[in-house]
Amino acid sequence: MRNTYNFFGFLVSCIWLLSSCSSVYMPNVPNTPMFTQKGEISAGGHATLKGNFSVNGAYAVSDHFGVMMNGSRLNNHRKKEDFRHNLFEVGGGYFTSFGTNKNRVLEAYAGIGRGSSDRTEKHTDAEEVTTYTRVSGNYDKYFLQVNFTSKRKKDLRLFGNSYPLNYGTALRMSYVDMYRHVRNGEIKPTEDNIFVEPIFYTRLALSPVVQLQYTSGGNFGLKNRKALTAGYSVFSLGLVINIWGRDFNK
């Protein structure tokens, strides 16, 4: 497992370094509620290195069906680029737990969303003259996602205390279809793309309810596009709250 995580981290780092293009689409942190029974509630907030803030919420309607809502927002102003981005999603799907102690969780969700972005690139020449390239777009999003988590875990000993660690993976496939595309004030042909978005996440249980989550992930575009490209990866740190679920940390 450790070798797998190391390889995945190396692969994602390479993708991030090689992804010099900027995209209209920025992936959010996938919702991984790790449900085990009816009535369970999961909520989380995550911040990426790019300043994209994601919020996730989910509710287990029955012992095997859950619903979710996800949102993300970015409003970045930098020397070479200004970037604003918004995304909202809803979805639902199936979950089950299995294993000797029912401590492994498998989830499958599908959903739809809508997003928008506005990116302004700033180019300054040798004579200190700055030119601007502005690209904005609106799009619809459709996704399928499978999560696998092991809820029992190794412990991290820190300052004389033990903190359970949970590990998980999520594989999301997203179809993103623009319905508005503007470049420097001119209407441009819209684009679409299919993104494969694998992630790994590690959760450190601060209490039976609150967990600290680190997420690392990639973003692969299956089509060659100019504006709707795989320009960003997911590296985030956040908090996840899970209540009324089975406690595997006792």
Coordinates of C-alpha atoms in Angstrom, one line a residue:
M1 CA 0.0 0.0 0.0
R2 CA 2.8 2.4 0.9
N3 CA 4.5 1.8 -2.5
T4 CA 1.2 2.4 -4.3
Y5 CA 0.8 5.8 -2.5
N6 CA 4.4 6.8 -3.3
F7 CA 4.0 5.9 -7.0
F8 CA 0.7 7.8 -7.2
G9 CA 2.2 10.8 -5.6
F10 CA 5.2 10.8 -7.9
L11 CA 2.9 10.5 -10.9
V12 CA 0.6 13.3 -9.9
S13 CA 3.6 15.6 -9.2
C14 CA 4.9 15.0 -12.7
I15 CA 1.5 15.8 -14.2
W16 CA 1.3 19.0 -12.1
L17 CA 4.7 20.2 -13.2
L18 CA 4.0 19.4 -16.8
S19 CA 0.6 21.0 -16.9
S20 CA 1.7 24.5 -18.0
C21 CA -1.7 25.3 -19.7
S22 CA -4.5 26.9 -17.8
S23 CA -8.0 25.5 -18.1
V24 CA -11.5 26.8 -17.9
Y25 CA -12.3 23.8 -15.8
M26 CA -10.9 23.2 -12.3
P27 CA -11.8 19.9 -10.5
N28 CA -13.2 20.0 -7.0
V29 CA -12.4 17.7 -4.1
P30 CA -14.7 14.6 -4.6
N31 CA -17.2 13.8 -1.9
T32 CA -16.2 10.6 -0.1
P33 CA -18.7 10.2 2.8
M34 CA -17.7 6.6 3.8
F35 CA -21.3 5.8 4.7
T36 CA -22.1 2.6 6.7
Q37 CA -25.7 2.9 7.7
K38 CA -29.0 4.8 7.4
G39 CA -29.1 8.3 8.9
E40 CA -25.4 9.0 8.7
I41 CA -24.3 12.5 7.8
S42 CA -21.0 13.6 6.4
A43 CA -19.8 17.2 5.8
G44 CA -16.4 18.5 4.8
G45 CA -14.4 21.6 3.8
H46 CA -11.1 21.4 1.8
A47 CA -8.6 24.0 0.4
T48 CA -6.3 23.3 -2.4
L49 CA -2.8 24.8 -3.2
K50 CA -4.4 26.9 -5.9
G51 CA -6.8 28.5 -3.4
N52 CA -9.9 26.5 -4.5
F53 CA -12.2 25.9 -1.6
S54 CA -14.5 22.9 -1.8
V55 CA -17.4 22.0 0.5
N56 CA -19.1 18.6 0.6
G57 CA -22.3 17.4 2.3
A58 CA -24.0 14.0 2.1
Y59 CA -26.8 12.1 3.9
A60 CA -27.5 8.3 4.0
V61 CA -31.2 8.0 3.1
S62 CA -31.3 4.3 3.7
D63 CA -28.8 1.5 4.6
H64 CA -27.5 1.5 1.0
F65 CA -28.5 4.7 -0.7
G66 CA -27.1 8.2 -0.1
V67 CA -27.4 11.7 -1.6
M68 CA -24.8 14.4 -1.8
M69 CA -24.2 18.1 -2.6
N70 CA -20.8 19.5 -3.5
G71 CA -19.6 23.1 -4.3
S72 CA -16.3 24.8 -4.9
R73 CA -15.2 28.4 -5.3
L74 CA -12.0 30.2 -6.3
N75 CA -11.3 33.9 -6.5
N76 CA -7.6 34.4 -7.1
H77 CA -5.8 37.6 -8.1
R78 CA -2.1 37.2 -8.9
K79 CA 0.6 39.0 -10.8
K80 CA 0.3 36.9 -13.9
E81 CA -3.3 35.7 -13.7
D82 CA -6.7 36.4 -12.2
F83 CA -9.0 33.4 -11.9
R84 CA -12.5 33.1 -10.7
H85 CA -14.3 29.8 -10.6
N86 CA -17.6 28.4 -9.3
L87 CA -19.0 24.9 -9.4
F88 CA -22.1 23.2 -7.8
E89 CA -23.0 19.5 -8.0
V90 CA -25.7 17.2 -6.7
G91 CA -25.7 13.4 -6.9
G92 CA -26.8 10.1 -5.3
G93 CA -25.8 6.5 -5.3
Y94 CA -25.1 3.2 -3.5
F95 CA -22.9 2.3 -0.6
T96 CA -22.1 -0.9 1.2
S97 CA -19.7 -2.2 3.9
F98 CA -17.9 -5.6 3.8
G99 CA -15.0 -7.5 5.3
T100 CA -14.6 -9.5 8.5
N101 CA -15.6 -6.5 10.7
K102 CA -17.6 -4.7 8.0
N103 CA -14.8 -2.1 8.1
R104 CA -14.3 -1.6 4.3
V105 CA -16.6 0.7 2.5
L106 CA -17.5 0.7 -1.3
E107 CA -19.5 3.6 -2.7
A108 CA -20.7 4.4 -6.3
Y109 CA -22.3 7.7 -7.1
A110 CA -23.6 9.6 -10.1
G111 CA -24.5 13.3 -10.4
I112 CA -24.8 16.5 -12.4
G113 CA -23.4 20.0 -11.9
R114 CA -23.0 23.4 -13.4
G115 CA -19.9 25.7 -13.3
S116 CA -18.4 28.9 -14.6
S117 CA -15.0 30.5 -14.7
D118 CA -13.3 33.7 -15.8
R119 CA -9.6 33.7 -16.3
T120 CA -7.4 36.7 -17.2
E121 CA -3.8 36.1 -18.2
K122 CA -1.4 39.0 -17.9
H123 CA 1.6 39.3 -20.2
T124 CA 4.3 41.9 -19.6
D125 CA 7.0 42.5 -22.3
A126 CA 10.5 43.9 -22.0
E127 CA 9.2 47.4 -22.2
E128 CA 6.8 46.9 -19.2
V129 CA 3.8 46.9 -21.5
T130 CA 1.1 44.6 -20.2
T131 CA -1.4 42.9 -22.4
Y132 CA -4.4 40.8 -21.3
T133 CA -6.0 37.6 -22.5
R134 CA -9.4 37.0 -21.0
V135 CA -11.3 33.7 -21.3
S136 CA -14.6 32.9 -19.7
G137 CA -17.0 30.0 -19.9
N138 CA -20.0 28.3 -18.5
Y139 CA -20.5 24.5 -18.6
D140 CA -22.6 21.6 -17.5
K141 CA -21.0 18.6 -15.8
Y142 CA -22.0 14.9 -15.5
F143 CA -20.0 12.5 -13.3
L144 CA -19.6 8.9 -12.2
Q145 CA -17.6 8.1 -9.1
V146 CA -16.5 5.0 -7.2
N147 CA -14.9 5.2 -3.7
F148 CA -13.2 2.6 -1.7
T149 CA -12.1 3.1 1.9
S150 CA -10.6 1.0 4.7
K151 CA -12.1 2.3 7.9
R152 CA -9.8 0.3 10.1
K153 CA -6.6 1.5 9.9
K154 CA -3.2 2.0 11.4
D155 CA -2.5 4.3 14.3
L156 CA -0.3 7.4 14.3
R157 CA 1.3 8.0 17.7
L158 CA 1.8 11.7 18.4
F159 CA 2.7 13.4 21.7
G160 CA 1.8 10.2 23.6
N161 CA -1.6 9.8 21.9
S162 CA -2.8 7.4 19.2
Y163 CA -4.7 8.8 16.2
P164 CA -6.4 6.3 13.8
L165 CA -5.5 6.6 10.1
N166 CA -8.0 5.7 7.4
Y167 CA -7.0 5.3 3.7
G168 CA -9.1 5.6 0.6
T169 CA -9.3 6.0 -3.1
A170 CA -11.8 7.6 -5.4
L171 CA -12.0 7.3 -9.2
R172 CA -14.2 9.9 -10.9
M173 CA -15.0 10.3 -14.6
S174 CA -16.5 13.6 -15.5
Y175 CA -18.1 14.8 -18.8
V176 CA -17.9 18.6 -19.1
D177 CA -19.8 20.4 -21.8
M178 CA -19.5 24.1 -22.3
Y179 CA -22.6 26.1 -23.4
R180 CA -20.8 29.5 -23.4
H181 CA -17.2 30.4 -24.4
V182 CA -15.9 33.9 -24.7
R183 CA -12.4 35.0 -25.5
N184 CA -11.4 38.7 -25.3
G185 CA -15.0 39.7 -25.8
E186 CA -15.6 37.4 -28.8
I187 CA -18.0 34.4 -28.8
K188 CA -16.0 31.2 -29.5
P189 CA -17.1 27.7 -30.4
T190 CA -17.9 25.7 -27.3
E191 CA -15.8 22.7 -26.2
D192 CA -16.4 19.5 -24.3
N193 CA -14.1 17.0 -22.7
I194 CA -14.0 13.8 -20.6
F195 CA -11.9 13.9 -17.5
V196 CA -10.6 11.0 -15.5
E197 CA -9.9 12.1 -12.0
P198 CA -8.3 9.6 -9.6
I199 CA -7.5 10.6 -6.1
F200 CA -6.0 9.1 -2.9
Y201 CA -7.0 10.4 0.5
T202 CA -5.7 9.9 4.1
R203 CA -7.8 10.7 7.1
L204 CA -6.4 11.2 10.6
A205 CA -9.2 10.8 13.2
L206 CA -9.0 13.7 15.7
S207 CA -12.1 12.2 17.4
P208 CA -14.8 9.7 16.5
V209 CA -16.6 12.5 14.7
V210 CA -13.9 14.8 13.3
Q211 CA -11.1 13.8 10.8
L212 CA -8.3 15.7 9.2
Q213 CA -8.1 14.8 5.5
Y214 CA -5.2 15.1 3.0
T215 CA -6.1 14.6 -0.6
S216 CA -3.8 14.2 -3.7
G217 CA -5.1 13.5 -7.1
G218 CA -4.7 13.9 -10.9
N219 CA -6.8 15.2 -13.8
F220 CA -6.5 13.6 -17.2
G221 CA -8.4 14.9 -20.3
L222 CA -9.2 12.4 -22.9
K223 CA -9.8 15.0 -25.7
N224 CA -7.3 17.5 -27.1
R225 CA -8.9 20.9 -26.3
K226 CA -7.7 24.5 -26.1
A227 CA -9.8 26.0 -23.2
L228 CA -11.2 22.8 -21.6
T229 CA -8.0 21.0 -20.8
A230 CA -6.7 19.0 -17.8
G231 CA -4.7 22.0 -16.4
Y232 CA -5.1 21.4 -12.7
S233 CA -4.6 18.6 -10.2
V234 CA -6.1 18.2 -6.7
F235 CA -3.9 18.7 -3.6
S236 CA -5.9 19.7 -0.6
L237 CA -6.1 19.7 3.2
G238 CA -9.4 19.8 5.0
L239 CA -11.7 18.6 7.8
V240 CA -14.4 16.0 7.5
I241 CA -17.2 15.5 10.0
N242 CA -19.1 12.2 10.1
I243 CA -21.9 11.6 12.6
W244 CA -24.3 8.8 13.4
G245 CA -22.1 6.2 11.6
R246 CA -20.6 3.0 13.1
D247 CA -17.4 3.8 15.1
F248 CA -14.5 1.5 14.0
N249 CA -12.0 3.3 16.2
K250 CA -13.0 1.8 19.6

